[in-house]
Coordinates of C-alpha atoms and ligand atoms in Angstrom, one line a residue:
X1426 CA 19.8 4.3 20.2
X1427 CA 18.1 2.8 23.1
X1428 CA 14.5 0.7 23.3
X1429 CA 13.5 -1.5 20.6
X1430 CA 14.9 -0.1 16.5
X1431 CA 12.2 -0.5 14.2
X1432 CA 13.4 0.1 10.6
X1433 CA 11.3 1.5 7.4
X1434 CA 12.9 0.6 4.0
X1435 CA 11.3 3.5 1.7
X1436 CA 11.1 3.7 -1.6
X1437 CA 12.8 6.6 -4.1
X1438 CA 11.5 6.7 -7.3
X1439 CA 12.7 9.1 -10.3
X1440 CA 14.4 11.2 -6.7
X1441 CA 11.2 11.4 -5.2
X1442 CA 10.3 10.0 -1.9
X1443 CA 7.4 7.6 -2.1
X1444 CA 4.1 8.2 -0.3
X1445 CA 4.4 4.2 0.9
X1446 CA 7.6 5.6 2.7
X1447 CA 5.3 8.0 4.9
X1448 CA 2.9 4.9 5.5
X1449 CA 5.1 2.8 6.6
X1450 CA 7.2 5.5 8.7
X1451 CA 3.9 6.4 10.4
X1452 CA 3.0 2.7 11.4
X1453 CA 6.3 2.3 12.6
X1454 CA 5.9 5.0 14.6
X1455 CA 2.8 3.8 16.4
X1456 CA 4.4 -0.1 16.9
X1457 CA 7.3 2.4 18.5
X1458 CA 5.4 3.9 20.6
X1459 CA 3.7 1.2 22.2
X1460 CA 6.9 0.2 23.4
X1461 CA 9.0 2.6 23.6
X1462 CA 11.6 2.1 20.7
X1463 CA 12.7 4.3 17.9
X1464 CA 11.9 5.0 13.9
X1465 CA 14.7 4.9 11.4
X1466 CA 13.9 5.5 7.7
X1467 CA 16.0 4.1 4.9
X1468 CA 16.7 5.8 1.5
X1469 CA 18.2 4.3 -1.5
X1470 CA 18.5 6.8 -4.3
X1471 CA 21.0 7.5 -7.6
X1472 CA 20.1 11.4 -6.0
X1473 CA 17.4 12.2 -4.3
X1474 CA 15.3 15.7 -5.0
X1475 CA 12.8 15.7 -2.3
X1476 CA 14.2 17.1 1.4
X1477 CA 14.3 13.8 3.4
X1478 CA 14.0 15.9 6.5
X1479 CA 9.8 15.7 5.6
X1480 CA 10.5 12.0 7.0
X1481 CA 11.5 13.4 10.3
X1482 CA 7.9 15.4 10.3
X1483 CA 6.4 12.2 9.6
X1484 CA 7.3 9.9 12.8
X1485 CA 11.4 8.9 12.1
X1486 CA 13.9 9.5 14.6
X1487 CA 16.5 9.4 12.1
X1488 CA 16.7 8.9 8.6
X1489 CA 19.5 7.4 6.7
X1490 CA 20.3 8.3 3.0
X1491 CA 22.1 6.5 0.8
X1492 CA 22.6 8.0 -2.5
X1493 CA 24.8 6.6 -5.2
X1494 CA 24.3 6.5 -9.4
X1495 CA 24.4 2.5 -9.3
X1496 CA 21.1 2.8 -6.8
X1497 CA 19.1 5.5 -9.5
X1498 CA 17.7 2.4 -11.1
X1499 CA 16.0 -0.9 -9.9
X1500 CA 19.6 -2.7 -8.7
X1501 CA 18.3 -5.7 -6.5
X1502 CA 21.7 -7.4 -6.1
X1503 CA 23.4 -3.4 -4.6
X1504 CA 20.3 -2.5 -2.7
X1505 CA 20.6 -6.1 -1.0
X1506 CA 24.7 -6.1 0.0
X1507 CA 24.3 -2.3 1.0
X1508 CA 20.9 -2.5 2.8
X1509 CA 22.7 -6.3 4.4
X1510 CA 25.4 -3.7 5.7
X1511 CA 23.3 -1.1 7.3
X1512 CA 21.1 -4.0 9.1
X1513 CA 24.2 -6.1 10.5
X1514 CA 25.5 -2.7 11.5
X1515 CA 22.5 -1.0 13.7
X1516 CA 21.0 -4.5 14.4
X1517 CA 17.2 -3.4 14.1
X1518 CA 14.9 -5.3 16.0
X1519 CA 12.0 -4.7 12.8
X1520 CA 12.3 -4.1 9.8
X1521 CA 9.3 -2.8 7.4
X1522 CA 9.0 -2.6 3.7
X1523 CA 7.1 -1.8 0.6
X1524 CA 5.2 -4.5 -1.4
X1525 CA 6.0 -3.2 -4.0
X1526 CA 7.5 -4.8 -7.1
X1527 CA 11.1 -3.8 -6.0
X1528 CA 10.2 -4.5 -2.7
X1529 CA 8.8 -7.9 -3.2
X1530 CA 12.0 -8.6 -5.4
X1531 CA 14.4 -7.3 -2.9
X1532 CA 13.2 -8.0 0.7
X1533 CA 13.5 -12.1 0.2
X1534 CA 16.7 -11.9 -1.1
X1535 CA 17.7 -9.3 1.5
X1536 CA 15.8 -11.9 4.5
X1537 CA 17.8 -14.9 2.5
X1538 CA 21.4 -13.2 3.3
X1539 CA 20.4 -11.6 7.1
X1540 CA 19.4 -15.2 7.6
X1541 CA 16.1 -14.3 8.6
X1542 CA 12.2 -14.8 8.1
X1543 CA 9.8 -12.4 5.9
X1544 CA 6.0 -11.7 5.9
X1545 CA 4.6 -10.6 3.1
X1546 CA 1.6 -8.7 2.0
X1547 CA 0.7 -7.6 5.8
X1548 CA -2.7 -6.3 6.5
X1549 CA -2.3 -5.6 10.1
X1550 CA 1.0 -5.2 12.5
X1551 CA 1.2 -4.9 16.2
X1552 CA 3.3 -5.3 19.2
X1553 CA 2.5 -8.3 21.4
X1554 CA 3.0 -6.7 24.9
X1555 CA 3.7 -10.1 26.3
X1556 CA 6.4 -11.6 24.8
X1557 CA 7.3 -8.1 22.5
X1558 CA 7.2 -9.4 19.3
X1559 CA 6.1 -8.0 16.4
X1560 CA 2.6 -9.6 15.1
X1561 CA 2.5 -9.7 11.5
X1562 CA -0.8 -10.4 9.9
X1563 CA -2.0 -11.4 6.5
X1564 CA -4.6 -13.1 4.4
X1565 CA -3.5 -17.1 4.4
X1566 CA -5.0 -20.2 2.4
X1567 CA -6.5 -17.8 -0.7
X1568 CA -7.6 -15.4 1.3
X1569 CA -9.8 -17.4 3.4
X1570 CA -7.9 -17.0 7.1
X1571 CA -6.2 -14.0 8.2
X1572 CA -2.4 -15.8 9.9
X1573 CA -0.6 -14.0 12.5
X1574 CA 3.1 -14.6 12.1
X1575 CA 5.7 -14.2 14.5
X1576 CA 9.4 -14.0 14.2
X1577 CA 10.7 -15.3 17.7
X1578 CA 14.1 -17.1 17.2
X1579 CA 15.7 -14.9 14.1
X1580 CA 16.2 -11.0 13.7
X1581 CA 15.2 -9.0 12.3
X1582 CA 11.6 -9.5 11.9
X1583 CA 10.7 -8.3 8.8
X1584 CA 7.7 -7.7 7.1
X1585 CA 6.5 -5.9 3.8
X1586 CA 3.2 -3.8 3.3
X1587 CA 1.2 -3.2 0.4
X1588 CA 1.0 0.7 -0.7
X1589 CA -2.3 2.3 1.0
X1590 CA -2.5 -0.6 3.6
X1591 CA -1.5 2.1 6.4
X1592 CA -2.4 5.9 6.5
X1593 CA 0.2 8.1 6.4
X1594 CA 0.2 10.2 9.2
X1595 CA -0.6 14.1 9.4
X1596 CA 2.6 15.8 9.2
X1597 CA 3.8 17.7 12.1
X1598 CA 4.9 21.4 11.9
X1599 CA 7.4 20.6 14.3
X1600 CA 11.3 18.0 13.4
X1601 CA 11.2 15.1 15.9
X1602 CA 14.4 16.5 17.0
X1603 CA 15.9 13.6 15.1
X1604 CA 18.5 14.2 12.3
X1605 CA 19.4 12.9 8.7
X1606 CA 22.8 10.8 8.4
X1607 CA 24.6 9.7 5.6
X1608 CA 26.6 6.7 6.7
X1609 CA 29.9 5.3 4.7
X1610 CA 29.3 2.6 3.2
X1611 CA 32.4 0.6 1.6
X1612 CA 32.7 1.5 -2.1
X1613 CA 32.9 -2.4 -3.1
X1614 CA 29.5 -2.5 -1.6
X1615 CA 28.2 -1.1 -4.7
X1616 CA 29.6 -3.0 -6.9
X1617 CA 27.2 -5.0 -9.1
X1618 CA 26.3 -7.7 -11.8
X1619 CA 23.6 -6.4 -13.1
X1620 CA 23.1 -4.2 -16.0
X1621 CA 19.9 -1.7 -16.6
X1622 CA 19.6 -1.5 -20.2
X1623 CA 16.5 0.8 -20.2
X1624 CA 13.4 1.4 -17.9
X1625 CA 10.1 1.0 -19.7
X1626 CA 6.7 2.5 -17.9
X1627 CA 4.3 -0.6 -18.0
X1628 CA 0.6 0.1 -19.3
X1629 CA -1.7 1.2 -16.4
X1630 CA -5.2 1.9 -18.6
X1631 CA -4.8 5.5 -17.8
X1632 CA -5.7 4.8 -14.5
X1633 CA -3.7 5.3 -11.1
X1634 CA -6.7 4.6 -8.6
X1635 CA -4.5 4.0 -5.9
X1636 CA -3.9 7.9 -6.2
X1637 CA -7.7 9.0 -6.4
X1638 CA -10.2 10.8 -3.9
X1639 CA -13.3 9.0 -5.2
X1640 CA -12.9 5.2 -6.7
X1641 CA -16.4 4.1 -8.3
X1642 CA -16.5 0.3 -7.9
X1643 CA -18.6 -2.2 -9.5
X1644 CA -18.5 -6.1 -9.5
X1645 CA -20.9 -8.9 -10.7
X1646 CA -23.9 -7.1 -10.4
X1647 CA -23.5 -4.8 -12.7
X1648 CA -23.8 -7.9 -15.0
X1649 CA -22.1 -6.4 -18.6
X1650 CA -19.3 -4.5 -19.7
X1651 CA -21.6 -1.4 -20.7
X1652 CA -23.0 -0.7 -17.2
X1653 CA -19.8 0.4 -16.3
X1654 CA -20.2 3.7 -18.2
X1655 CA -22.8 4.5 -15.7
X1656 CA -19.9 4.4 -13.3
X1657 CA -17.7 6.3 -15.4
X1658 CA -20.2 8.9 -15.5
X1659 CA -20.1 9.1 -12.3
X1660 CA -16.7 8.7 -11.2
X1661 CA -16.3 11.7 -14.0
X1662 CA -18.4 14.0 -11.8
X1663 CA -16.7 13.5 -8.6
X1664 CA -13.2 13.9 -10.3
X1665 CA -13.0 10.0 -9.5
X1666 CA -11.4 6.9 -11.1
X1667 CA -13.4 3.5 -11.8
X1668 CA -12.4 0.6 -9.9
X1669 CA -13.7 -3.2 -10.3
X1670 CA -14.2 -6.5 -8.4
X1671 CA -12.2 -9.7 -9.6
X1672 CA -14.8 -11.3 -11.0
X1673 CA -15.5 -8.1 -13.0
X1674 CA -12.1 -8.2 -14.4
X1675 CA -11.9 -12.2 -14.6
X1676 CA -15.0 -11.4 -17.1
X1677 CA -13.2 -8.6 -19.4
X1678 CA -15.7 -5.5 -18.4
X1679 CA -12.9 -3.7 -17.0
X1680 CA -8.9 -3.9 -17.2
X1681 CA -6.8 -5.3 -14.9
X1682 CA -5.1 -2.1 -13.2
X1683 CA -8.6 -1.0 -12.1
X1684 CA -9.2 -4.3 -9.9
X1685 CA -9.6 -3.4 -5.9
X1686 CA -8.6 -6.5 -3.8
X1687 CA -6.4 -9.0 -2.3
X1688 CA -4.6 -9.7 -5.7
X1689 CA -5.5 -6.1 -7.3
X1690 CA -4.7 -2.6 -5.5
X1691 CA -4.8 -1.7 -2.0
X1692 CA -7.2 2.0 -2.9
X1693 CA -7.5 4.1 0.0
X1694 CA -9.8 7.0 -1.5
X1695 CA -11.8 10.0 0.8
X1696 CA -14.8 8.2 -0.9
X1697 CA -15.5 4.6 -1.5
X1698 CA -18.8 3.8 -4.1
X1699 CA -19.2 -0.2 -4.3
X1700 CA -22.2 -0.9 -6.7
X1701 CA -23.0 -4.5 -7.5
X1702 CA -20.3 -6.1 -5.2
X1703 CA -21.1 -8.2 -2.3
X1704 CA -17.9 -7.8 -0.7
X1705 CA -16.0 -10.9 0.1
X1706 CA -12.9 -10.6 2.5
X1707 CA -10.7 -10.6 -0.7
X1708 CA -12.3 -7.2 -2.3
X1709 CA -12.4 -5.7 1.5
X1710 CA -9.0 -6.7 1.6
X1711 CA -8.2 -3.9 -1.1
X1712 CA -10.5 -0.9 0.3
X1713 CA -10.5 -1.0 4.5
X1714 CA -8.5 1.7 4.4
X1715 CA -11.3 4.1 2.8
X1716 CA -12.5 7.3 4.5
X1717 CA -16.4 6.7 3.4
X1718 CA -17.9 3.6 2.1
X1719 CA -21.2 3.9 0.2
X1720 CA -22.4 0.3 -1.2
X1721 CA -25.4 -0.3 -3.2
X1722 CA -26.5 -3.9 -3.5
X1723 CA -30.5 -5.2 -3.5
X1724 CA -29.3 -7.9 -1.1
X1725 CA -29.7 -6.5 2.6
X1726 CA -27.7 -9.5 4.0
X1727 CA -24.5 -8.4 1.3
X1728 CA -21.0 -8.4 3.6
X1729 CA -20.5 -4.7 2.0
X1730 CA -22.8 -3.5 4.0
X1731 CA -21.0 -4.2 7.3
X1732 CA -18.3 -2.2 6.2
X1733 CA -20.4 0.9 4.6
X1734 CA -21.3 4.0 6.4
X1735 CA -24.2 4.5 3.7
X1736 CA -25.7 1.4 2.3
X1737 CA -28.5 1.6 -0.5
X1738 CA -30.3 -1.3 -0.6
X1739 CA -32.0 -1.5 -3.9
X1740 CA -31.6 -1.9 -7.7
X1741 CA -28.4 -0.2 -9.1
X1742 CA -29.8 0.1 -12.2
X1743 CA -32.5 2.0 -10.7
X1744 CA -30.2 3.6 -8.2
X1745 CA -26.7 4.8 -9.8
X1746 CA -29.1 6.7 -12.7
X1747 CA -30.6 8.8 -9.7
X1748 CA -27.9 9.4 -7.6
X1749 CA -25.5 10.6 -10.4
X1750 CA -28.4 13.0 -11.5
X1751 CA -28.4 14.4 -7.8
X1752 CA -25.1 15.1 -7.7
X1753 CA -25.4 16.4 -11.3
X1754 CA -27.5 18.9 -10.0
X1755 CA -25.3 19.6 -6.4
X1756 CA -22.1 20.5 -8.5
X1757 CA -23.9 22.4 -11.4
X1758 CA -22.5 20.6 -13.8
X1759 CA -24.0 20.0 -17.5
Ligands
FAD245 C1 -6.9 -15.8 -3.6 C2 -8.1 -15.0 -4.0 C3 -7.9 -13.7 -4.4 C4 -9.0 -12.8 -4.7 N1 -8.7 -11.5 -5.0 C5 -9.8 -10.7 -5.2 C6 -9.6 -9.3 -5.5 O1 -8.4 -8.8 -5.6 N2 -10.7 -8.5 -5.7 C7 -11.9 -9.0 -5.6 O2 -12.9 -8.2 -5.8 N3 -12.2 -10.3 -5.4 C8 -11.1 -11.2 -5.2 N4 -11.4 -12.5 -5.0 C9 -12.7 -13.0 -5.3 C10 -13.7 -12.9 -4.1 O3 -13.6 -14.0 -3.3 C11 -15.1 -12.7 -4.6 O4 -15.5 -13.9 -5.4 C12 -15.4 -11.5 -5.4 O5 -14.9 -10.3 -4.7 C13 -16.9 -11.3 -5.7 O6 -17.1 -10.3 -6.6 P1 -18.4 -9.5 -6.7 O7 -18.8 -8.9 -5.4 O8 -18.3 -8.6 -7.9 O9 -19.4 -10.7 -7.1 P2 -20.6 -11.4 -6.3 O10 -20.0 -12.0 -5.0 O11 -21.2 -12.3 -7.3 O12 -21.5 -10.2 -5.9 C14 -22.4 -9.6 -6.8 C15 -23.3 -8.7 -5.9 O13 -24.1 -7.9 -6.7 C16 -25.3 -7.7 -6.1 N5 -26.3 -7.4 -7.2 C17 -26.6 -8.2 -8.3 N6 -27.4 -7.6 -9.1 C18 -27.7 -6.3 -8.5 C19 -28.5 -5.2 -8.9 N7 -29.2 -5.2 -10.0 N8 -28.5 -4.2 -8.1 C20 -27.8 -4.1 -6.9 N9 -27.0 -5.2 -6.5 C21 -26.9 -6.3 -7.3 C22 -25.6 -9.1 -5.5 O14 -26.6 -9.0 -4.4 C23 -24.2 -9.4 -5.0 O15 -24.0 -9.0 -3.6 C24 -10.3 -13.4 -4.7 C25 -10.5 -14.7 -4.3 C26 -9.4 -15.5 -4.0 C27 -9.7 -16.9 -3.6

């Protein structure tokens, strides 16, 4: 392959091709783009059930499968000596990956052996036309400075993403014209240590907001546990999940999987309702990404507001009552 190689790790879970791997694939076909280079997707799988021919609608010039029983679950020490092999073979110039949890357990130990540097936790990643290297950006000091990182001595340059950090792009009706491979890799490759004895689903709250259309925020301002039902209500009528602030979840009113932020979820719904938050860098952090952003906060200076496309200024309490009874009324519902 010619031009600069930019690599996507994806992410198979339970066969199924991840939507982080579409993210990801999509961004790395824009960084491609902007300098003429070329997209190759990674799968790891114990067997994988979606086509990974989507992938190729989806931005990759190529995607490479790997599929072996010893890979079906979380396997850090295989997925490192086989992903090692791949990289010293095709010599990528980038690499991108999930920050997920296997991703954030595999990437530094797979940087450690390729002898390189790792970013993690990117926000924003871009091409520096000058000297070509690849601009990795992230939240630094608690959040209070966004770093750009570069890579310029050691390769690749690798850097992971958080899930809904990117949108995935539109998929074309159209193949890139590229193909899947299935290299060989040496059988000793997947040799391993470790042992799964069992795979346990951790305790979400019920709550996936990450996957939602509507998320129905609320932070400080809502001031006790209880006012969140008003945003249950309404995150019930929109066919919406509930999502909080940090202090909101620091305070026990809601449970950690529902916190939106820096160290909560990346959400990237169609809708975005912020009631009661003032939004700090570290809560924007986890909702950029959102189609439409409506804040309600009685403080016209509030941050949130520089990021909403419909800001109302005013009492919540006043506020979230009416508008859920409007939209009671718009959907017909009881
Ligand atoms: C390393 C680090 C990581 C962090 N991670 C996260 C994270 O993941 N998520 C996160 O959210 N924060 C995070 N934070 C905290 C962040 O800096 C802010 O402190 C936090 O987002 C503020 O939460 P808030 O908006 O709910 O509260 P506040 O900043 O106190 O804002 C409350 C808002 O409610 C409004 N308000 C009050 N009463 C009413 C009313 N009756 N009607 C209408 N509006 C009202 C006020 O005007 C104000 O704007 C992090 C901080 C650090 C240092």
């Amino acid at each position: 392959m010619t031009g600069k190689q930019f690599f996507v790790l994806g992410e198979v879970r339970e066969g199924h091709i991840h939507s982080v791997t579409f993210e990801l694939t999509g961004k790395a076909r824009e960084l491609a783009d902007s300098c003429g280079g070329t997209v190759t997707t990674i799968l790891l799988s114990g067997g994988l059930a979606d086509d990974p021919e989507v992938l190729l609608r989806s931005g990759a010039d190529r995607v490479m499968t790997v599929e072996h029983p010893v890979l079906s679950m979380y396997n850090q020490e295989a997925e490192v000596k086989v992903l090692a092999h791949l990289l010293r073979q095709e010599g990528p110039d980038v690499v991108l990956a999930p920050a997920t949890t296997s991703g954030r357990t595999t990437l530094p130990a797979l940087a450690a052996e390729l002898e390189t540097g790792l970013t993690a936790d990117c926000t924003g990643l871009e091409m520096d036309r000058e000297t070509g290297l690849l601009l990795q950006t992230r939240p630094a000091i608690g959040g209070n400075v966004m770093a750009t990182i570069k890579t310029p001595v050691c390769r690749p340059q690798m850097a992971t993403v958080r899930p809904r950090t990117f949108r995935a792009p539109d998929r074309s009706d159209a193949l890139s014209g590229g193909k899947v491979v299935r290299p060989e890799i040496p059988p000793e490759l997947f040799g391993s240590r470790v042992v799964n004895l069992g795979f346990e689903r951790g305790e979400d709250g019920g709550s996936n907001i990450q996957d939602l259309d509507v998320v129905v925020s609320g932070g400080k301002g809502l001031k006790r546990p209880e006012s969140f039902r008003m945003l249950e209500e309404l995150a019930a009528l929109l066919g919406g999940g509930v999502g909080a602030s940090r202090p909101a979840v620091e305070a026990k009113w809601m449970g950690y999987p529902h916190q939106v932020g820096l160290s909560g979820k990346v959400v990237a719904p169609k809708v975005y309702i912020a009631a009661g938050i003032s939004g700090a860098v570290q809560h924007l952090a986890g909702m950029q990404t959102a189609g439409y952003v409506v804040a309600v906060n009685r403080d016209p200076d509030a941050s949130i507001f520089r990021v909403a496309d419909l800001g109302l200024c005013g009492d919540l309490f006043d506020i979230l009552p009416r508008l859920t009874e409007r939209i009671r009324k718009e959907v017909g519902a009881e």
